[in-house]
Amino acid sequence: MSRSLSLIAGLAAAALVAVPLTGAIAEKAAPKPSKAAATKTVAPPPAPVKLGLGRQALPEEIHAWDTDVRPDGVGLPPGKGTAKEGDALFQEKCSTCHGEFGEGVGRYPVLSGGVGTLTADRPDKTVGSYWPDATTVYDYISRAMPFGNARSLTADEAYALTAYLLNMSDVIKDPDFELNQGNLAKVKMPNADGFYLDDREVSEKQFWNKNPCMTNCGPAPKVIGRAISVDVTPDEKAGPRVD
């Protein structure tokens, strides 16, 4: 072997030895996490910095917004009214849309009758046939009626109109019966037991998929008709059967 070849062979051997030694040195030099650091809990993120904008709402302001009435009667304001008083109010403020006896005008909602129709193809969802709680009738009237002039009624007027609707539905028999903050929640509606809690987490569980298809899931649906052309709201009671 010549002298130059011996030198190249010696350098190659030195390089092969240097690689594992360099890796071992680097591994030894890298700091290992201490046992205390491994068991240290992650600190919660810092609280957001207050920007100094706005202010805490005053009790009067919260009261002005908190106007809903719950099914159990919480939120009912002081007041009273009878069906006889509500009759005059209804003719003045409501009959233009709902008719003198709640029969409905044009396509405005019917408010009376319809008891026993909820299983029909086209049920009448009136106060007497459908509404589960008398207190929410008051809530809707006081916050949304009369149409176009919402929140213009006093508490007494809302109690009187509620009493009139309940009287039309034979829920209150006596037109002089005084409906008020203390007894409205005790009124038993005909369909009070016709509702149940949302059970879709159980009843529709078979439809759920953890990995729903988002692309290329199948052929595109074909539109065979549009609501405006098929008139899905027939005028007559003999509408198509709905299963």
CSV table of C-alpha atoms in Angstrom, one decimal:
chain,number,residue,atom,x,y,z
A,1,MET,CA,0.0,0.0,0.0
A,2,SER,CA,1.3,3.4,-0.9
A,3,ARG,CA,1.7,6.2,1.6
A,4,SER,CA,-1.2,8.2,0.2
A,5,LEU,CA,-3.6,5.3,0.2
A,6,SER,CA,-2.6,4.5,3.8
A,7,LEU,CA,-3.4,8.2,4.8
A,8,ILE,CA,-6.9,8.0,3.2
A,9,ALA,CA,-7.7,4.7,4.9
A,10,GLY,CA,-6.6,6.2,8.2
A,11,LEU,CA,-8.9,9.3,7.8
A,12,ALA,CA,-11.9,7.1,6.9
A,13,ALA,CA,-11.4,4.9,9.9
A,14,ALA,CA,-11.2,8.0,12.1
A,15,ALA,CA,-14.5,9.4,10.6
A,16,LEU,CA,-16.3,6.1,11.3
A,17,VAL,CA,-15.2,6.2,14.9
A,18,ALA,CA,-16.1,10.0,15.3
A,19,VAL,CA,-19.8,9.7,14.4
A,20,PRO,CA,-21.0,7.6,17.3
A,21,LEU,CA,-18.7,9.4,19.7
A,22,THR,CA,-20.2,12.8,18.6
A,23,GLY,CA,-23.8,11.5,19.0
A,24,ALA,CA,-23.0,10.1,22.4
A,25,ILE,CA,-21.5,13.4,23.5
A,26,ALA,CA,-24.5,15.4,22.3
A,27,GLU,CA,-26.9,13.0,24.0
A,28,LYS,CA,-25.0,13.2,27.2
A,29,ALA,CA,-24.8,17.0,27.0
A,30,ALA,CA,-28.6,17.5,26.4
A,31,PRO,CA,-30.3,18.4,29.7
A,32,LYS,CA,-32.7,15.7,31.0
A,33,PRO,CA,-36.1,16.8,32.4
A,34,SER,CA,-36.0,16.6,36.2
A,35,LYS,CA,-38.6,14.6,38.1
A,36,ALA,CA,-40.1,17.8,39.6
A,37,ALA,CA,-40.5,19.3,36.1
A,38,ALA,CA,-42.2,16.2,34.8
A,39,THR,CA,-44.8,16.2,37.6
A,40,LYS,CA,-45.4,20.0,37.5
A,41,THR,CA,-49.0,20.9,36.7
A,42,VAL,CA,-49.7,23.3,33.9
A,43,ALA,CA,-50.7,26.7,35.2
A,44,PRO,CA,-54.1,28.1,34.1
A,45,PRO,CA,-54.1,30.8,31.5
A,46,PRO,CA,-54.0,34.3,33.0
A,47,ALA,CA,-57.3,36.1,33.5
A,48,PRO,CA,-58.3,38.4,30.7
A,49,VAL,CA,-57.2,42.0,31.1
A,50,LYS,CA,-60.1,44.3,31.7
A,51,LEU,CA,-60.2,46.9,29.0
A,52,GLY,CA,-62.2,49.5,31.0
A,53,LEU,CA,-65.1,49.4,28.5
A,54,GLY,CA,-68.7,49.5,29.5
A,55,ARG,CA,-70.1,49.1,33.0
A,56,GLN,CA,-72.2,46.8,35.1
A,57,ALA,CA,-75.9,46.9,34.3
A,58,LEU,CA,-78.1,48.5,36.9
A,59,PRO,CA,-80.9,46.5,38.5
A,60,GLU,CA,-83.4,48.8,36.8
A,61,GLU,CA,-81.9,48.1,33.4
A,62,ILE,CA,-82.0,44.3,34.0
A,63,HIS,CA,-85.6,44.6,35.1
A,64,ALA,CA,-86.5,46.4,31.9
A,65,TRP,CA,-85.2,43.5,29.8
A,66,ASP,CA,-86.2,40.7,32.0
A,67,THR,CA,-89.9,40.7,31.0
A,68,ASP,CA,-90.6,37.0,30.2
A,69,VAL,CA,-93.0,34.9,32.2
A,70,ARG,CA,-92.2,31.3,32.9
A,71,PRO,CA,-94.6,28.4,32.7
A,72,ASP,CA,-94.6,28.2,36.6
A,73,GLY,CA,-95.7,31.8,36.8
A,74,VAL,CA,-92.3,33.4,37.7
A,75,GLY,CA,-92.2,36.8,36.2
A,76,LEU,CA,-96.0,37.5,36.3
A,77,PRO,CA,-96.5,41.2,37.3
A,78,PRO,CA,-99.2,42.3,39.7
A,79,GLY,CA,-102.5,42.9,38.0
A,80,LYS,CA,-106.0,41.4,37.3
A,81,GLY,CA,-108.6,41.1,34.7
A,82,THR,CA,-111.8,39.2,33.8
A,83,ALA,CA,-113.0,37.7,30.6
A,84,LYS,CA,-115.8,40.3,30.5
A,85,GLU,CA,-113.3,43.1,30.5
A,86,GLY,CA,-111.2,41.3,28.0
A,87,ASP,CA,-114.1,40.9,25.6
A,88,ALA,CA,-114.3,44.7,25.0
A,89,LEU,CA,-110.5,44.9,24.7
A,90,PHE,CA,-110.4,42.0,22.2
A,91,GLN,CA,-113.1,43.6,20.0
A,92,GLU,CA,-111.1,46.9,20.0
A,93,LYS,CA,-107.6,45.6,19.6
A,94,CYS,CA,-107.6,42.1,18.3
A,95,SER,CA,-110.8,41.2,16.3
A,96,THR,CA,-109.5,42.8,13.1
A,97,CYS,CA,-107.1,39.9,12.7
A,98,HIS,CA,-108.6,37.2,14.9
A,99,GLY,CA,-112.3,37.8,14.5
A,100,GLU,CA,-114.8,38.6,17.2
A,101,PHE,CA,-114.7,35.1,18.7
A,102,GLY,CA,-111.1,34.1,17.8
A,103,GLU,CA,-112.2,32.4,14.6
A,104,GLY,CA,-109.4,34.1,12.6
A,105,VAL,CA,-109.7,36.5,9.7
A,106,GLY,CA,-108.1,35.5,6.4
A,107,ARG,CA,-104.8,33.8,7.2
A,108,TYR,CA,-104.5,35.3,10.7
A,109,PRO,CA,-104.3,32.6,13.4
A,110,VAL,CA,-107.5,31.0,14.8
A,111,LEU,CA,-107.4,31.3,18.6
A,112,SER,CA,-110.4,29.3,19.8
A,113,GLY,CA,-111.9,25.9,19.2
A,114,GLY,CA,-109.9,23.0,17.7
A,115,VAL,CA,-109.9,20.8,20.8
A,116,GLY,CA,-109.3,17.2,19.8
A,117,THR,CA,-107.8,18.1,16.4
A,118,LEU,CA,-104.1,17.7,17.2
A,119,THR,CA,-104.0,14.2,15.7
A,120,ALA,CA,-105.7,15.3,12.5
A,121,ASP,CA,-103.9,15.9,9.3
A,122,ARG,CA,-104.3,19.7,9.7
A,123,PRO,CA,-104.8,20.4,13.5
A,124,ASP,CA,-106.0,23.7,14.9
A,125,LYS,CA,-103.3,24.8,17.3
A,126,THR,CA,-105.3,27.2,19.3
A,127,VAL,CA,-105.0,28.4,22.9
A,128,GLY,CA,-107.4,25.8,24.1
A,129,SER,CA,-106.3,22.9,22.0
A,130,TYR,CA,-102.5,23.3,22.0
A,131,TRP,CA,-101.2,25.7,24.5
A,132,PRO,CA,-99.7,23.8,27.6
A,133,ASP,CA,-99.5,26.7,30.0
A,134,ALA,CA,-101.8,29.7,30.6
A,135,THR,CA,-99.0,31.8,31.9
A,136,THR,CA,-97.2,31.7,28.5
A,137,VAL,CA,-100.4,32.9,26.9
A,138,TYR,CA,-100.1,36.0,29.1
A,139,ASP,CA,-96.4,36.2,28.2
A,140,TYR,CA,-97.1,36.2,24.5
A,141,ILE,CA,-99.9,38.7,24.7
A,142,SER,CA,-98.0,41.2,26.9
A,143,ARG,CA,-94.8,41.1,24.8
A,144,ALA,CA,-96.0,40.6,21.2
A,145,MET,CA,-99.6,41.8,20.9
A,146,PRO,CA,-101.5,43.7,19.5
A,147,PHE,CA,-99.9,43.1,16.1
A,148,GLY,CA,-98.0,46.2,15.1
A,149,ASN,CA,-98.3,47.8,18.6
A,150,ALA,CA,-96.5,45.3,20.8
A,151,ARG,CA,-95.9,46.1,24.5
A,152,SER,CA,-98.6,48.7,24.5
A,153,LEU,CA,-100.9,46.8,26.9
A,154,THR,CA,-101.0,47.3,30.6
A,155,ALA,CA,-100.7,44.3,33.0
A,156,ASP,CA,-104.5,44.5,33.7
A,157,GLU,CA,-105.3,44.5,30.0
A,158,ALA,CA,-103.0,41.5,29.4
A,159,TYR,CA,-104.7,39.6,32.2
A,160,ALA,CA,-108.2,40.5,30.8
A,161,LEU,CA,-107.3,39.4,27.3
A,162,THR,CA,-105.8,36.1,28.6
A,163,ALA,CA,-109.0,35.6,30.6
A,164,TYR,CA,-111.1,36.2,27.5
A,165,LEU,CA,-109.1,33.7,25.4
A,166,LEU,CA,-109.4,31.1,28.2
A,167,ASN,CA,-113.1,31.8,28.5
A,168,MET,CA,-113.6,31.3,24.7
A,169,SER,CA,-111.8,27.9,25.1
A,170,ASP,CA,-114.0,26.9,28.1
A,171,VAL,CA,-111.0,26.8,30.3
A,172,ILE,CA,-112.6,29.5,32.5
A,173,LYS,CA,-116.3,29.1,32.6
A,174,ASP,CA,-117.3,32.3,34.6
A,175,PRO,CA,-116.7,35.5,32.5
A,176,ASP,CA,-116.5,37.4,35.8
A,177,PHE,CA,-113.7,35.2,37.2
A,178,GLU,CA,-110.8,37.5,38.1
A,179,LEU,CA,-107.5,36.3,36.7
A,180,ASN,CA,-104.5,37.6,38.5
A,181,GLN,CA,-100.8,37.1,39.4
A,182,GLY,CA,-101.7,34.6,42.2
A,183,ASN,CA,-104.0,32.2,40.3
A,184,LEU,CA,-102.9,32.3,36.6
A,185,ALA,CA,-100.2,29.6,37.0
A,186,LYS,CA,-102.8,27.3,38.7
A,187,VAL,CA,-105.0,27.2,35.6
A,188,LYS,CA,-104.9,23.7,34.1
A,189,MET,CA,-104.8,23.8,30.2
A,190,PRO,CA,-106.5,20.9,28.2
A,191,ASN,CA,-103.2,20.0,26.5
A,192,ALA,CA,-100.9,20.5,29.6
A,193,ASP,CA,-99.8,16.8,29.4
A,194,GLY,CA,-99.4,16.8,25.6
A,195,PHE,CA,-95.7,17.8,25.7
A,196,TYR,CA,-92.6,15.9,26.7
A,197,LEU,CA,-88.9,16.7,27.1
A,198,ASP,CA,-86.7,16.6,24.0
A,199,ASP,CA,-85.5,13.0,23.8
A,200,ARG,CA,-83.7,13.2,20.4
A,201,GLU,CA,-80.4,12.2,22.1
A,202,VAL,CA,-82.0,8.8,22.6
A,203,SER,CA,-84.7,8.4,20.0
A,204,GLU,CA,-82.6,9.7,17.0
A,205,LYS,CA,-79.3,8.3,18.1
A,206,GLN,CA,-79.3,5.8,15.3
A,207,PHE,CA,-79.1,8.6,12.8
A,208,TRP,CA,-75.9,10.1,14.3
A,209,ASN,CA,-72.5,9.4,12.9
A,210,LYS,CA,-69.2,10.4,14.5
A,211,ASN,CA,-67.6,10.8,11.0
A,212,PRO,CA,-70.3,12.3,8.8
A,213,CYS,CA,-69.7,12.4,5.1
A,214,MET,CA,-68.8,15.9,4.0
A,215,THR,CA,-67.7,15.4,0.4
A,216,ASN,CA,-68.7,13.0,-2.4
A,217,CYS,CA,-71.4,11.5,-0.3
A,218,GLY,CA,-73.7,10.4,-3.1
A,219,PRO,CA,-75.6,11.6,-6.1
A,220,ALA,CA,-77.0,15.1,-5.8
A,221,PRO,CA,-80.7,15.4,-5.0
A,222,LYS,CA,-83.0,16.1,-7.8
A,223,VAL,CA,-85.5,18.9,-7.3
A,224,ILE,CA,-88.9,17.7,-8.6
A,225,GLY,CA,-91.1,20.6,-7.4
A,226,ARG,CA,-91.1,23.9,-5.6
A,227,ALA,CA,-93.4,25.1,-2.8
A,228,ILE,CA,-94.5,28.1,-4.7
A,229,SER,CA,-95.8,26.0,-7.5
A,230,VAL,CA,-97.3,23.1,-5.6
A,231,ASP,CA,-99.1,25.3,-3.0
A,232,VAL,CA,-98.3,23.5,0.2
A,233,THR,CA,-100.9,25.5,2.2
A,234,PRO,CA,-104.2,24.4,0.8
A,235,ASP,CA,-107.2,26.5,1.7
A,236,GLU,CA,-109.5,23.6,2.4
A,237,LYS,CA,-109.3,21.2,5.3
A,238,ALA,CA,-108.9,18.3,2.9
A,239,GLY,CA,-105.1,18.7,2.8
A,240,PRO,CA,-102.7,15.9,2.0
A,241,ARG,CA,-102.2,13.3,4.7
A,242,VAL,CA,-99.0,13.9,6.7
A,243,ASP,CA,-97.4,10.8,8.5
